[in-house]
Coordinates of C-alpha atoms in Angstrom, one line a residue:
Chain A
M275 CA -3.5 16.0 -29.7
T276 CA -4.7 14.9 -26.4
L277 CA -6.5 12.1 -24.5
R278 CA -9.5 10.8 -26.5
A279 CA -12.1 8.1 -26.2
E280 CA -13.5 6.7 -29.4
R281 CA -16.7 4.7 -29.2
V282 CA -15.7 2.9 -26.0
V283 CA -17.9 0.2 -24.5
W284 CA -17.3 -1.4 -21.1
H285 CA -19.1 -4.2 -19.3
R286 CA -18.4 -4.4 -15.6
G287 CA -19.5 -7.5 -13.7
G288 CA -21.9 -8.3 -16.6
A289 CA -23.6 -4.9 -16.7
L290 CA -23.1 -2.5 -19.5
V291 CA -21.7 0.6 -17.8
V292 CA -20.2 2.6 -20.7
D293 CA -22.0 2.3 -24.0
D294 CA -20.4 3.6 -27.2
V295 CA -19.1 6.9 -25.8
T296 CA -16.8 9.2 -27.8
L297 CA -15.0 12.0 -26.0
R298 CA -12.6 14.4 -27.8
P299 CA -11.7 17.3 -25.5
A300 CA -9.9 20.2 -27.0
P301 CA -6.5 20.8 -25.4
G302 CA -6.7 23.1 -22.4
T303 CA -10.4 22.9 -22.0
T304 CA -12.5 21.9 -18.9
I305 CA -15.1 19.2 -19.7
G306 CA -17.9 18.3 -17.3
L307 CA -19.2 14.7 -17.2
L308 CA -22.8 14.9 -16.0
G309 CA -25.5 12.4 -15.4
P310 CA -27.4 10.7 -12.5
N311 CA -25.8 8.2 -10.1
G312 CA -24.9 5.0 -12.0
S313 CA -24.9 6.7 -15.4
G314 CA -21.3 5.7 -16.0
K315 CA -19.3 8.9 -15.2
S316 CA -16.8 7.1 -12.9
S317 CA -16.5 4.2 -15.3
L318 CA -15.7 6.5 -18.2
L319 CA -13.1 8.2 -16.1
R320 CA -11.5 4.8 -15.3
L321 CA -11.3 4.0 -19.0
L322 CA -9.8 7.4 -19.7
G323 CA -7.2 6.9 -17.0
G324 CA -6.3 3.4 -18.3
T325 CA -7.1 1.7 -15.1
A326 CA -9.8 -0.2 -16.9
K327 CA -9.7 -1.5 -20.5
P328 CA -12.7 -1.0 -22.8
D329 CA -14.3 -4.1 -24.3
S330 CA -14.5 -2.3 -27.6
G331 CA -13.4 1.1 -28.9
V332 CA -10.1 2.7 -28.0
V333 CA -8.7 5.3 -25.7
T334 CA -5.8 7.2 -27.2
L335 CA -3.1 9.5 -25.8
D336 CA -1.5 11.6 -28.5
G337 CA -2.8 9.2 -31.1
A338 CA -1.3 6.1 -29.4
E339 CA -3.6 3.5 -28.0
L340 CA -3.5 3.6 -24.2
R341 CA -3.1 -0.2 -23.8
S342 CA 0.1 0.0 -25.9
L343 CA 1.7 2.4 -23.4
T344 CA 3.3 1.6 -20.1
R345 CA 1.6 2.7 -16.9
R346 CA 4.4 5.1 -16.3
D347 CA 4.1 6.7 -19.7
I348 CA 0.4 7.2 -19.1
A349 CA 1.1 8.6 -15.6
R350 CA 3.5 11.2 -16.9
A351 CA 0.7 12.7 -19.0
V352 CA -2.6 11.8 -17.1
A353 CA -3.3 12.5 -13.4
V354 CA -6.3 11.1 -11.6
V355 CA -8.1 12.4 -8.5
S356 CA -10.6 9.6 -7.6
Q357 CA -13.3 9.4 -5.0
H358 CA -12.7 7.9 -1.5
A359 CA -8.9 7.9 -1.7
D360 CA -8.1 7.7 2.0
T361 CA -5.3 6.2 4.0
D362 CA -4.5 4.9 7.5
V363 CA -0.8 5.7 7.0
D364 CA 0.5 8.6 9.2
I365 CA 1.7 10.5 6.2
R366 CA 2.4 14.2 5.9
V367 CA 0.9 16.5 3.3
R368 CA 4.2 17.1 1.7
D369 CA 4.8 13.4 1.3
V370 CA 1.3 12.9 -0.2
V371 CA 2.1 15.6 -2.8
R372 CA 5.5 14.1 -3.4
L373 CA 3.8 10.8 -4.5
G374 CA 3.0 12.8 -7.7
R375 CA 6.7 12.7 -8.6
I376 CA 6.8 8.9 -8.7
P377 CA 6.2 8.6 -12.5
H378 CA 9.1 10.9 -13.1
R379 CA 11.6 8.8 -11.1
G380 CA 13.8 5.9 -12.0
S381 CA 13.9 2.8 -9.9
F382 CA 16.7 4.1 -7.7
G383 CA 16.6 7.8 -6.8
T384 CA 15.2 10.4 -9.0
A385 CA 15.8 12.0 -12.4
S386 CA 16.1 15.5 -10.9
A387 CA 15.8 16.1 -7.2
T388 CA 15.6 19.9 -7.6
R389 CA 12.8 19.6 -10.1
D390 CA 10.9 17.3 -7.7
V391 CA 11.3 19.9 -4.8
E392 CA 10.1 22.7 -7.1
A393 CA 7.1 20.8 -8.5
V394 CA 6.0 19.8 -5.0
A395 CA 6.4 23.4 -3.7
E396 CA 4.5 24.8 -6.7
A397 CA 1.7 22.3 -6.3
L398 CA 1.4 23.1 -2.6
R399 CA 1.2 26.9 -3.4
H400 CA -1.4 26.4 -6.2
T401 CA -3.7 24.6 -3.8
G402 CA -3.0 26.9 -0.8
L403 CA -1.5 24.1 1.2
T404 CA 2.0 25.5 1.7
D405 CA 1.3 26.3 5.4
K406 CA -0.1 22.8 6.0
A407 CA 2.8 20.9 4.2
D408 CA 4.1 19.4 7.5
Q409 CA 0.7 18.5 8.9
R410 CA -0.4 14.9 9.1
W411 CA -3.1 13.5 6.9
D412 CA -5.3 12.5 9.8
T413 CA -5.4 16.2 11.0
L414 CA -6.8 17.5 7.7
S415 CA -10.4 18.4 7.0
G416 CA -12.3 16.9 4.1
G417 CA -11.6 19.9 1.9
E418 CA -7.9 20.0 2.7
R419 CA -7.6 16.3 1.9
Q420 CA -9.3 16.9 -1.5
R421 CA -6.9 19.8 -2.2
A422 CA -4.0 17.6 -1.1
H423 CA -5.0 15.1 -3.7
I424 CA -5.2 17.8 -6.4
A425 CA -1.8 19.0 -5.3
R426 CA -0.5 15.5 -5.7
A427 CA -2.0 15.3 -9.2
L428 CA -0.5 18.7 -10.0
A429 CA 3.0 17.6 -8.9
Q430 CA 2.6 14.9 -11.5
E431 CA 2.8 17.8 -14.0
P432 CA 0.1 16.2 -16.2
R433 CA -1.4 17.5 -19.4
E434 CA -4.7 15.8 -18.7
L435 CA -6.4 15.8 -15.3
L436 CA -9.3 13.4 -14.5
L437 CA -11.4 14.3 -11.4
D438 CA -14.2 12.2 -10.0
E439 CA -16.7 14.4 -8.1
P440 CA -13.9 16.5 -6.5
T441 CA -16.4 18.8 -4.8
N442 CA -18.1 16.1 -2.8
H443 CA -18.1 16.9 1.0
L444 CA -16.8 20.4 0.4
D445 CA -18.5 23.6 1.6
I446 CA -19.6 26.1 -1.1
R447 CA -16.5 28.2 -0.8
H448 CA -14.2 25.3 -1.2
Q449 CA -16.2 24.0 -4.1
L450 CA -15.9 27.3 -5.9
E451 CA -12.2 27.6 -5.1
L452 CA -11.4 24.1 -6.2
L453 CA -13.2 24.3 -9.5
S454 CA -11.8 27.8 -10.3
L455 CA -8.3 26.4 -9.6
V456 CA -8.9 23.4 -12.0
A457 CA -10.4 25.6 -14.7
R458 CA -7.4 28.0 -14.5
L459 CA -4.9 25.3 -14.9
P460 CA -3.2 25.0 -18.3
V461 CA -4.3 21.3 -18.6
T462 CA -7.2 19.5 -20.2
S463 CA -9.6 18.5 -17.4
V464 CA -12.4 16.0 -17.4
I465 CA -14.5 16.4 -14.2
A466 CA -17.4 14.2 -13.1
L467 CA -19.9 16.6 -11.4
H468 CA -23.3 16.4 -9.8
D469 CA -23.9 20.1 -9.5
L470 CA -25.3 21.5 -12.7
N471 CA -24.7 25.1 -11.7
L472 CA -21.0 24.4 -11.0
A473 CA -20.8 22.7 -14.4
A474 CA -22.4 25.6 -16.1
T475 CA -20.0 28.0 -14.3
F476 CA -16.7 26.3 -14.8
C477 CA -16.9 23.9 -17.8
D478 CA -16.2 24.8 -21.4
E479 CA -18.2 21.8 -22.5
V480 CA -20.4 19.2 -20.8
I481 CA -21.3 15.6 -21.8
V482 CA -24.4 14.1 -20.3
L483 CA -24.5 10.4 -19.7
E484 CA -27.6 8.3 -19.1
R485 CA -27.2 4.5 -18.4
G486 CA -23.8 4.5 -20.0
R487 CA -24.7 6.4 -23.2
A488 CA -23.7 9.9 -24.0
V489 CA -27.1 11.6 -24.7
A490 CA -26.0 15.2 -25.1
G491 CA -22.8 17.2 -25.5
G492 CA -21.8 20.7 -26.2
T493 CA -21.5 24.0 -24.3
P494 CA -23.5 24.2 -21.0
R495 CA -25.9 26.6 -22.6
E496 CA -26.6 24.2 -25.5
V497 CA -27.0 21.1 -23.3
L498 CA -28.5 22.2 -20.0
T499 CA -32.1 22.7 -21.0
A500 CA -35.2 22.1 -18.9
E501 CA -36.2 19.3 -21.3
L502 CA -32.9 17.5 -21.0
I503 CA -32.9 17.8 -17.2
A504 CA -36.4 16.4 -17.0
R505 CA -35.6 13.5 -19.3
V506 CA -32.2 12.5 -17.8
Y507 CA -32.6 13.4 -14.1
G508 CA -36.4 13.1 -13.9
V509 CA -36.5 16.5 -12.2
R510 CA -38.4 19.7 -13.0
A511 CA -36.0 22.6 -13.5
R512 CA -36.1 26.2 -14.7
V513 CA -33.1 27.2 -16.7
G514 CA -32.4 30.9 -17.1
V515 CA -29.6 33.4 -17.8
D516 CA -28.9 36.0 -15.1
E517 CA -28.1 39.7 -15.7
R518 CA -24.4 38.8 -16.0
G519 CA -25.0 36.3 -18.7
R520 CA -24.5 33.2 -16.6
L521 CA -26.6 30.1 -16.9
T522 CA -28.6 29.3 -13.7
V523 CA -30.5 26.1 -13.0
L524 CA -33.3 26.2 -10.4
F525 CA -34.9 22.9 -9.4
E526 CA -38.6 22.5 -8.5
P527 CA -39.4 19.9 -5.8
G528 CA -42.2 17.5 -6.5
P529 CA -42.9 15.0 -9.3
L530 CA -42.0 15.6 -12.9
D531 CA -45.6 15.5 -14.3
E532 CA -47.8 18.1 -12.6
S533 CA -50.9 16.3 -13.5
A534 CA -49.7 13.3 -11.7
E535 CA -49.4 15.2 -8.4
L536 CA -50.4 13.1 -5.5
T537 CA -53.7 13.8 -3.8
P538 CA -54.0 13.2 -0.1
E539 CA -55.8 9.9 -0.8
D540 CA -52.6 8.6 -2.5
A541 CA -50.6 8.9 0.7
P542 CA -48.9 5.6 1.5
W543 CA -49.8 5.7 5.1
P544 CA -53.3 5.2 6.5
R545 CA -55.2 8.4 7.3
Chain B
M250 CA 19.8 9.7 6.7
V251 CA 23.2 8.3 5.7
L252 CA 24.4 9.0 9.2
L253 CA 21.5 7.1 10.6
L254 CA 22.1 4.1 8.4
A255 CA 25.8 4.0 9.3
G256 CA 24.8 4.3 12.9
G257 CA 22.4 1.5 12.5
L258 CA 25.0 -0.8 11.0
V259 CA 27.4 0.0 13.8
A260 CA 24.6 -0.8 16.3
V261 CA 24.1 -4.2 14.6
A262 CA 27.8 -4.9 14.7
L263 CA 28.1 -3.9 18.3
S264 CA 25.0 -5.9 19.3
V265 CA 26.4 -9.0 17.6
G266 CA 29.8 -8.5 19.4
A267 CA 28.1 -8.0 22.7
A268 CA 25.7 -10.8 22.3
I269 CA 28.5 -13.2 21.7
T270 CA 30.0 -12.5 25.1
L271 CA 26.8 -13.5 26.9
G272 CA 26.5 -17.1 28.0
P273 CA 27.7 -19.7 30.4
A274 CA 31.2 -19.9 29.0
D275 CA 33.2 -16.8 29.7
V276 CA 34.1 -14.9 26.5
S277 CA 35.3 -11.3 26.5
L278 CA 34.9 -8.7 23.7
V279 CA 38.7 -9.0 23.2
N280 CA 38.4 -12.7 22.6
V281 CA 35.7 -12.0 20.1
R282 CA 37.9 -9.5 18.3
D283 CA 40.9 -11.9 18.3
V284 CA 38.8 -14.9 17.0
L285 CA 37.3 -12.7 14.2
L286 CA 40.7 -11.4 13.1
N287 CA 42.2 -14.9 13.1
H288 CA 39.5 -16.4 11.0
L289 CA 39.5 -13.5 8.6
G290 CA 43.2 -14.2 8.1
L291 CA 44.2 -10.7 9.4
A292 CA 46.1 -11.9 12.5
D293 CA 47.4 -14.9 14.3
I294 CA 46.6 -14.3 17.9
P295 CA 46.7 -17.3 20.2
V296 CA 43.2 -18.0 21.6
R297 CA 42.1 -21.1 23.6
V298 CA 40.6 -23.7 21.3
V299 CA 37.4 -24.0 23.3
K300 CA 36.8 -20.2 23.2
D301 CA 37.5 -20.2 19.5
A302 CA 35.0 -23.0 18.9
I303 CA 32.3 -21.3 21.1
V304 CA 32.7 -18.0 19.3
W305 CA 33.2 -19.2 15.8
E306 CA 31.2 -22.3 15.6
E307 CA 28.3 -21.5 18.0
R308 CA 27.6 -17.9 19.0
L309 CA 28.7 -16.0 16.0
P310 CA 26.7 -17.9 13.4
R311 CA 23.7 -17.8 15.8
A312 CA 23.9 -14.0 16.3
L313 CA 24.3 -13.4 12.6
T314 CA 21.4 -15.7 11.7
A315 CA 19.3 -13.8 14.3
A316 CA 20.3 -10.5 12.7
A317 CA 19.3 -11.8 9.2
A318 CA 16.0 -13.2 10.5
G319 CA 15.1 -10.0 12.3
A320 CA 15.9 -7.8 9.3
G321 CA 14.2 -10.2 6.8
L322 CA 11.0 -10.6 8.9
G323 CA 10.9 -6.9 9.5
I324 CA 11.0 -5.9 5.8
C325 CA 8.6 -8.6 4.9
G326 CA 6.1 -7.2 7.4
A327 CA 6.6 -3.6 6.1
V328 CA 6.1 -4.7 2.5
M329 CA 3.0 -6.7 3.3
Q330 CA 1.4 -3.9 5.3
S331 CA 1.9 -1.6 2.4
L332 CA 0.8 -3.9 -0.4
L333 CA -2.3 -5.2 1.5
R334 CA -3.0 -1.7 3.1
N335 CA -3.5 -3.4 6.4
P336 CA -1.6 -2.5 9.6
L337 CA -2.2 -6.0 10.9
A338 CA -0.5 -7.8 8.0
D339 CA 2.6 -9.7 8.9
P340 CA 4.9 -12.2 7.0
F341 CA 2.8 -15.1 8.3
L342 CA -0.5 -13.7 7.2
L343 CA -0.4 -15.7 3.9
G344 CA -0.4 -19.1 5.6
I345 CA 3.4 -19.4 5.5
S346 CA 4.1 -20.2 9.1
S347 CA 1.2 -22.7 9.4
G348 CA 2.2 -24.3 6.1
A349 CA 5.7 -24.6 7.4
S350 CA 4.5 -26.2 10.6
T351 CA 2.5 -28.7 8.6
G352 CA 5.5 -29.5 6.4
A353 CA 7.7 -29.9 9.5
V354 CA 5.3 -32.3 11.3
V355 CA 4.8 -34.3 8.2
I356 CA 8.5 -34.9 8.0
G357 CA 9.3 -34.9 11.7
V358 CA 6.3 -37.1 12.9
L359 CA 5.2 -39.1 9.9
G360 CA 8.8 -39.4 8.6
V361 CA 7.8 -38.8 5.0
G362 CA 11.0 -38.1 3.0
G363 CA 12.7 -37.3 6.2
S364 CA 16.2 -38.4 5.4
V365 CA 16.4 -36.3 2.2
L366 CA 14.6 -33.1 3.3
G367 CA 14.9 -32.8 7.1
L368 CA 12.6 -30.5 9.1
S369 CA 13.8 -27.4 7.3
G370 CA 13.2 -28.8 3.9
G371 CA 9.7 -29.9 4.9
A372 CA 9.0 -26.5 6.4
F373 CA 10.1 -24.7 3.2
I374 CA 8.0 -26.8 1.0
G375 CA 5.0 -26.6 3.3
A376 CA 5.3 -22.8 3.4
L377 CA 5.4 -22.4 -0.3
L378 CA 2.5 -24.8 -0.8
A379 CA 0.4 -22.8 1.7
F380 CA 1.3 -19.6 -0.1
A381 CA 0.4 -21.0 -3.5
L382 CA -3.0 -22.1 -2.0
V383 CA -3.6 -18.7 -0.6
M384 CA -2.9 -16.9 -3.9
L385 CA -5.1 -19.5 -5.8
L386 CA -8.0 -19.0 -3.4
A387 CA -7.7 -15.2 -3.6
R388 CA -7.6 -15.4 -7.3
L389 CA -10.7 -17.7 -7.4
A390 CA -12.5 -15.2 -5.1
G391 CA -11.9 -12.4 -7.6
G392 CA -8.6 -10.9 -6.3
G393 CA -8.2 -7.7 -4.3
T394 CA -6.4 -7.1 -1.0
D395 CA -9.3 -8.2 1.2
R396 CA -9.7 -11.5 -0.6
V397 CA -6.0 -12.2 -0.2
I398 CA -6.3 -11.6 3.6
L399 CA -9.4 -13.7 3.9
A400 CA -7.8 -16.5 1.9
G401 CA -4.7 -16.2 4.2
V402 CA -6.8 -16.5 7.3
A403 CA -8.6 -19.5 6.0
S404 CA -5.4 -21.3 4.9
T405 CA -3.8 -20.5 8.3
Q406 CA -6.7 -22.2 10.1
L407 CA -6.6 -25.2 7.7
F408 CA -2.9 -25.8 8.1
S409 CA -3.0 -25.3 11.9
A410 CA -5.7 -27.9 12.0
L411 CA -3.7 -30.3 9.9
T412 CA -0.6 -29.8 12.1
S413 CA -2.6 -30.5 15.2
F414 CA -4.2 -33.5 13.6
V415 CA -0.9 -35.1 12.7
I416 CA 0.5 -34.4 16.1
F417 CA -2.7 -35.7 17.9
A418 CA -3.0 -38.8 15.8
F419 CA 0.6 -39.9 15.2
A420 CA 3.1 -38.2 17.5
D421 CA 4.5 -39.5 20.8
A422 CA 5.4 -37.0 23.6
D423 CA 9.0 -36.6 22.6
E424 CA 8.3 -35.9 19.0
T425 CA 5.6 -33.4 19.9
R426 CA 7.9 -31.5 22.2
G427 CA 10.7 -31.4 19.6
V428 CA 8.4 -30.1 16.9
M429 CA 6.6 -27.6 19.2
F430 CA 9.9 -26.2 20.3
W431 CA 11.1 -25.8 16.7
L432 CA 7.7 -24.2 15.7
L433 CA 8.0 -21.5 18.4
G434 CA 11.3 -20.4 16.9
S435 CA 14.7 -21.6 17.8
L436 CA 18.3 -20.7 16.7
E437 CA 19.8 -23.8 18.4
G438 CA 22.4 -25.5 16.3
V439 CA 22.6 -22.9 13.5
R440 CA 25.6 -23.5 11.3
W441 CA 27.5 -21.3 8.8
D442 CA 25.7 -22.6 5.8
D443 CA 22.4 -21.4 7.4
V444 CA 24.0 -18.0 8.0
A445 CA 25.1 -17.8 4.3
L446 CA 21.6 -18.9 3.1
C447 CA 19.7 -16.4 5.3
A448 CA 22.2 -13.5 4.6
V449 CA 22.0 -13.9 0.8
V450 CA 18.2 -14.2 0.7
V451 CA 17.7 -11.2 3.1
A452 CA 20.3 -9.0 1.3
V453 CA 18.6 -9.7 -2.1
G454 CA 15.2 -9.0 -0.5
I455 CA 16.3 -5.7 0.9
A456 CA 17.8 -4.6 -2.4
V457 CA 14.6 -5.5 -4.3
C458 CA 12.4 -3.8 -1.8
L459 CA 14.5 -0.7 -1.9
A460 CA 14.3 -0.6 -5.7
Y461 CA 10.5 -0.7 -5.3
A462 CA 10.4 1.8 -2.4
H463 CA 8.5 4.3 -4.5
A464 CA 6.0 1.8 -5.7
L465 CA 5.3 0.8 -2.1
D466 CA 4.7 4.5 -1.2
A467 CA 2.3 4.7 -4.1
F468 CA 0.1 2.0 -2.6
S469 CA -0.8 4.2 0.4
F470 CA -4.0 5.5 -1.2
G471 CA -5.1 2.3 -2.8
D472 CA -4.8 0.5 -6.1
E473 CA -6.5 3.1 -8.2
I474 CA -4.2 5.9 -7.2
A475 CA -1.1 3.6 -7.4
A476 CA -2.1 2.7 -11.0
S477 CA -2.6 6.4 -11.8
L478 CA 0.9 7.1 -10.5
G479 CA 2.4 4.7 -13.0
I480 CA 2.6 1.5 -11.0
A481 CA 1.7 -1.8 -12.7
V482 CA -0.4 -2.7 -9.6
A483 CA -1.1 -6.4 -10.2
R484 CA 2.4 -7.3 -11.4
V485 CA 4.2 -5.4 -8.7
R486 CA 2.0 -6.7 -5.9
L487 CA 2.2 -10.4 -7.0
G488 CA 6.0 -10.0 -7.5
L489 CA 6.6 -8.5 -4.1
L490 CA 4.3 -11.0 -2.4
V491 CA 6.2 -13.9 -3.9
L492 CA 9.4 -12.3 -2.8
T493 CA 8.2 -11.9 0.8
A494 CA 6.9 -15.5 0.7
L495 CA 10.4 -16.8 -0.4
I496 CA 12.2 -14.7 2.2
T497 CA 9.8 -15.8 5.0
A498 CA 9.8 -19.5 3.9
T499 CA 13.6 -19.5 3.9
L500 CA 13.8 -17.9 7.4
V501 CA 11.1 -20.2 8.8
S502 CA 12.9 -23.3 7.5
V503 CA 16.1 -22.2 9.4
T504 CA 14.7 -20.6 12.6
G505 CA 11.1 -21.8 12.9
A506 CA 8.2 -19.4 13.1
I507 CA 9.3 -16.3 15.0
G508 CA 6.3 -14.2 15.6
F509 CA 5.8 -10.5 16.5
V510 CA 8.9 -9.2 14.7
G511 CA 7.3 -8.8 11.3
L512 CA 4.1 -7.5 12.6
V513 CA 5.3 -4.8 15.0
L514 CA 8.8 -3.7 14.1
P515 CA 7.7 -2.0 10.9
H516 CA 5.3 0.1 13.0
A517 CA 8.1 1.0 15.4
A518 CA 10.2 2.0 12.4
R519 CA 7.3 4.0 11.0
F520 CA 6.8 5.9 14.3
L521 CA 10.5 6.7 14.4
F522 CA 11.4 7.4 10.7
G523 CA 8.1 8.1 8.9
P524 CA 6.2 6.1 6.3
R525 CA 8.4 6.6 3.2
H526 CA 9.7 3.3 2.2
A527 CA 13.1 4.5 1.1
A528 CA 13.8 5.2 4.8
L529 CA 11.4 2.6 6.3
I530 CA 12.9 -0.5 4.6
P531 CA 16.5 0.1 5.8
A532 CA 15.3 1.3 9.2
T533 CA 13.1 -1.7 9.7
A534 CA 15.9 -4.1 8.7
L535 CA 18.3 -2.5 11.1
I536 CA 15.9 -2.3 14.0
G537 CA 14.8 -5.9 13.3
A538 CA 18.4 -7.1 13.2
V539 CA 19.4 -5.4 16.5
F540 CA 16.2 -6.5 18.2
M541 CA 16.5 -10.1 17.2
V542 CA 20.2 -10.4 18.2
W543 CA 19.4 -9.1 21.7
V544 CA 16.2 -11.2 22.1
D545 CA 18.1 -14.3 21.1
A546 CA 20.9 -13.6 23.4
V547 CA 18.6 -13.0 26.3
S548 CA 16.5 -16.1 25.6
R549 CA 19.7 -18.1 25.5
V550 CA 21.0 -17.0 28.9
A551 CA 17.8 -16.0 30.9
F552 CA 16.8 -19.5 31.9
Q553 CA 20.0 -21.4 31.3
P554 CA 20.7 -24.2 30.9
T555 CA 17.2 -24.4 29.4
P556 CA 16.9 -22.1 26.4
L557 CA 13.6 -20.1 26.0
P558 CA 12.1 -20.4 22.5
V559 CA 13.1 -17.2 20.8
G560 CA 9.5 -16.6 19.6
V561 CA 8.4 -16.4 23.2
G562 CA 11.2 -13.9 23.9
T563 CA 10.3 -11.7 20.9
A564 CA 6.8 -11.1 22.3
L565 CA 7.9 -10.8 25.9
V566 CA 10.5 -8.2 25.2
G567 CA 8.9 -6.6 22.1
V568 CA 5.4 -5.9 23.4
P569 CA 6.4 -3.6 26.3
A570 CA 8.8 -1.8 24.0
F571 CA 6.1 -1.4 21.4
V572 CA 3.5 -0.1 23.9
L573 CA 6.0 2.5 25.0
I574 CA 6.5 3.8 21.5
L575 CA 2.7 3.7 20.8
V576 CA 2.0 5.8 23.9
R577 CA 4.7 8.3 23.3
K578 CA 3.7 8.8 19.7
R579 CA 0.0 8.8 20.3
R580 CA -2.3 10.6 17.8
A581 CA -4.0 13.9 18.7
P582 CA -7.4 12.9 20.0

């Protein structure tokens, strides 16, 4: 059993942002949420994390409806790394990671102080931040901040990890490091991603969203075809398999339909 | 940590004791000790009646109220800054002080219900009405921390204008001066029942804030992260805002609107003890208590026999101290 969405629908500010999506990740797998900007990836993650309630359909955790659980019960199983989570507080990395222990605490003090210390140390080690534990947040680079958020989520000791475009603003090396870390973790991860090659490399399965609807789902090889990329993203792509058996997506600049290519006379500026 | 807390409590006690010795009438620390022991029933040491009255009826309740007000305004500021994720948030941001002023002038100048409520009662009711208006406006504007702040700013302006209007249209010079002095913060004529009220409210406030220290930490990265860490964001924020409103309204009704303490002391405590609320709440309370006791003592004696409004003193003493901390703990460029 795990975190599941069954036919969820969500209107946000009058607009339909998630339209009848079903998601049933197998335990321990890494699922990629793909789709262009505004296709509903972040909204679906918010429904899965329980910070938004679906208008119809249900999200369940181990078979129990999310809205019947307390926030703390959810937080003990599901951790979230959202976009744009920044702070003005002069907080140290270790204290950021320690936030992840909050769901495991009582109102006063903590259930197990030693367990807290261990979990924080482990999370710092997993994310390569042990040496930076005493640095202040405002001295970290974008990549280090993202890793600190992941460490905070790991300290939560979740079974499910929801990540919203975690590779944004990271250089290639950090993108690869971060996603291999997430894929290695013994948790079920749902990751919203823009980069189709990263999705093909690290995800066991991908779901493609288009205007709130799930239009394709399956292994990256089944889903990421030139036709689908053209239809959903409006971009020409060549999809191949390299000599090591990995899926690669190459994008072609220019309009989708070659016959509609602009002639110099169509230029929007006067010649 | 425990040592620091104990040290802080000792510092508060020493400050209260020392502050009592300051003033036109000569009182020594030995006198203070004797009077305290006598009144606690632990001894029967002969002390002159005048000194006993000055210590027990005047200076001690005043110093204790100052300590409670400093502690209470400090923790309210720390909580508001965390909940609203705004370093400029202070206990008066939600219209409480200007609502209190309006309530006080309606009683003090217009005389509405004056015999029953008094200035304090009017201030308390005005503060809560302003707070309710702010929360209603924020709710109508769709909620969220920025809406709360904007609604607070709007209400503050509205109630300030109402206060000025009442004074301008109806008050004579004496009434105006009395109300203005009270509005700037004053611990003149504080009695033991004021001490008890402030102490109980502030003690309960500190206990509740400590119970929610982890929730306050969880707000550092915004509502979304706080929710994902298991915090019932809307319920916790509303509950704690109502708590700070009640503490602030109680303090304002006793002491008037003492500015600066709630805005700046939480930052000073954060510089010294870090941002974790389990340490920050007690640290802010202790620093606030010591700070207010001294500022009140100084404002009492500096220009005697004319007392300085304590709100003026807090800023005059506090700003240089704060600038010093700010410069010494400056961020790496």
